[in-house]
Amino acid sequence: TLAAYRLFDELRKAHPGVEIESCSSGGARVDLGILERTDRIWASDCNDALERQTIQRWTGVVVPPELVGGHIGPTTSHT
């Protein structure tokens, strides 16, 4: 975790305009340190539209919704 923090800190220092999105295990590794260092997090690798509604809803309970990235895909999804 500390190594990832250092990496993000160095990236920000060297490239202040770069947007950083954190995704690890579908958002399962989000903490306050990551939220301080990234522009958004990825809540899940699932792109099914119906499942995504639930994922976004409950992730939004602990993470501000504007920081949660999300995409949806076709009806037939391979998640």
Coordinates of C-alpha atoms in Angstrom, one line a residue:
T1 CA 0.0 0.0 0.0
L2 CA 2.7 2.5 0.9
A3 CA 4.6 1.7 -2.3
A4 CA 1.4 2.5 -4.3
Y5 CA 1.0 5.7 -2.4
R6 CA 4.6 6.7 -3.2
L7 CA 4.1 5.8 -6.9
F8 CA 0.9 8.0 -7.1
D9 CA 2.6 10.8 -5.2
E10 CA 5.6 10.7 -7.6
L11 CA 3.3 10.6 -10.7
R12 CA 1.4 13.6 -9.4
K13 CA 4.6 15.5 -8.7
A14 CA 6.1 14.8 -12.2
H15 CA 2.8 15.1 -14.1
P16 CA 0.3 17.3 -12.2
G17 CA -2.3 17.3 -15.0
V18 CA -2.6 13.6 -15.3
E19 CA -5.8 12.0 -14.1
I20 CA -5.3 8.9 -12.1
E21 CA -8.0 6.2 -11.7
S22 CA -7.5 3.4 -9.2
C23 CA -8.8 -0.1 -9.9
S24 CA -7.7 -3.2 -8.1
S25 CA -9.9 -6.2 -7.5
G26 CA -12.8 -4.3 -8.9
G27 CA -12.5 -1.5 -6.4
A28 CA -12.1 -3.8 -3.4
R29 CA -8.9 -2.0 -2.4
V30 CA -10.2 1.5 -1.9
D31 CA -9.1 3.4 1.2
L32 CA -8.8 7.0 2.3
G33 CA -5.2 7.1 1.1
I34 CA -6.1 6.1 -2.4
L35 CA -9.0 8.5 -2.5
E36 CA -6.6 11.3 -1.6
R37 CA -4.3 10.4 -4.5
T38 CA -6.6 9.6 -7.3
D39 CA -9.3 11.4 -9.3
R40 CA -11.7 8.4 -9.3
I41 CA -11.9 4.8 -8.4
W42 CA -13.3 1.9 -10.4
A43 CA -16.0 0.1 -8.4
S44 CA -16.2 -3.2 -10.2
D45 CA -15.2 -5.0 -13.4
C46 CA -18.8 -5.9 -13.9
N47 CA -20.4 -4.0 -16.8
D48 CA -23.9 -5.4 -16.7
A49 CA -26.3 -2.5 -16.6
L50 CA -28.6 -3.9 -13.9
E51 CA -25.8 -5.1 -11.7
R52 CA -24.0 -1.8 -12.1
Q53 CA -27.0 0.1 -10.6
T54 CA -26.6 -1.9 -7.3
I55 CA -22.8 -1.6 -7.4
Q56 CA -22.9 2.2 -7.9
R57 CA -25.6 2.6 -5.3
W58 CA -23.7 0.9 -2.5
T59 CA -20.3 2.2 -3.4
G60 CA -21.8 5.6 -3.3
V61 CA -22.6 5.1 0.4
V62 CA -18.9 5.3 1.3
V63 CA -17.4 7.0 -1.7
P64 CA -18.8 10.3 -3.2
P65 CA -20.6 9.3 -6.4
E66 CA -18.6 11.8 -8.5
L67 CA -15.4 9.8 -7.7
V68 CA -16.8 6.4 -8.8
G69 CA -16.2 5.5 -12.5
G70 CA -18.5 3.1 -14.2
H71 CA -19.3 1.7 -17.7
I72 CA -22.1 -0.5 -18.9
G73 CA -22.1 -2.9 -21.7
P74 CA -24.4 -5.0 -23.9
T75 CA -27.3 -7.0 -22.5
T76 CA -25.3 -10.2 -22.8
S77 CA -22.5 -9.6 -20.5
H78 CA -19.7 -12.0 -19.5
T79 CA -19.3 -11.1 -15.8

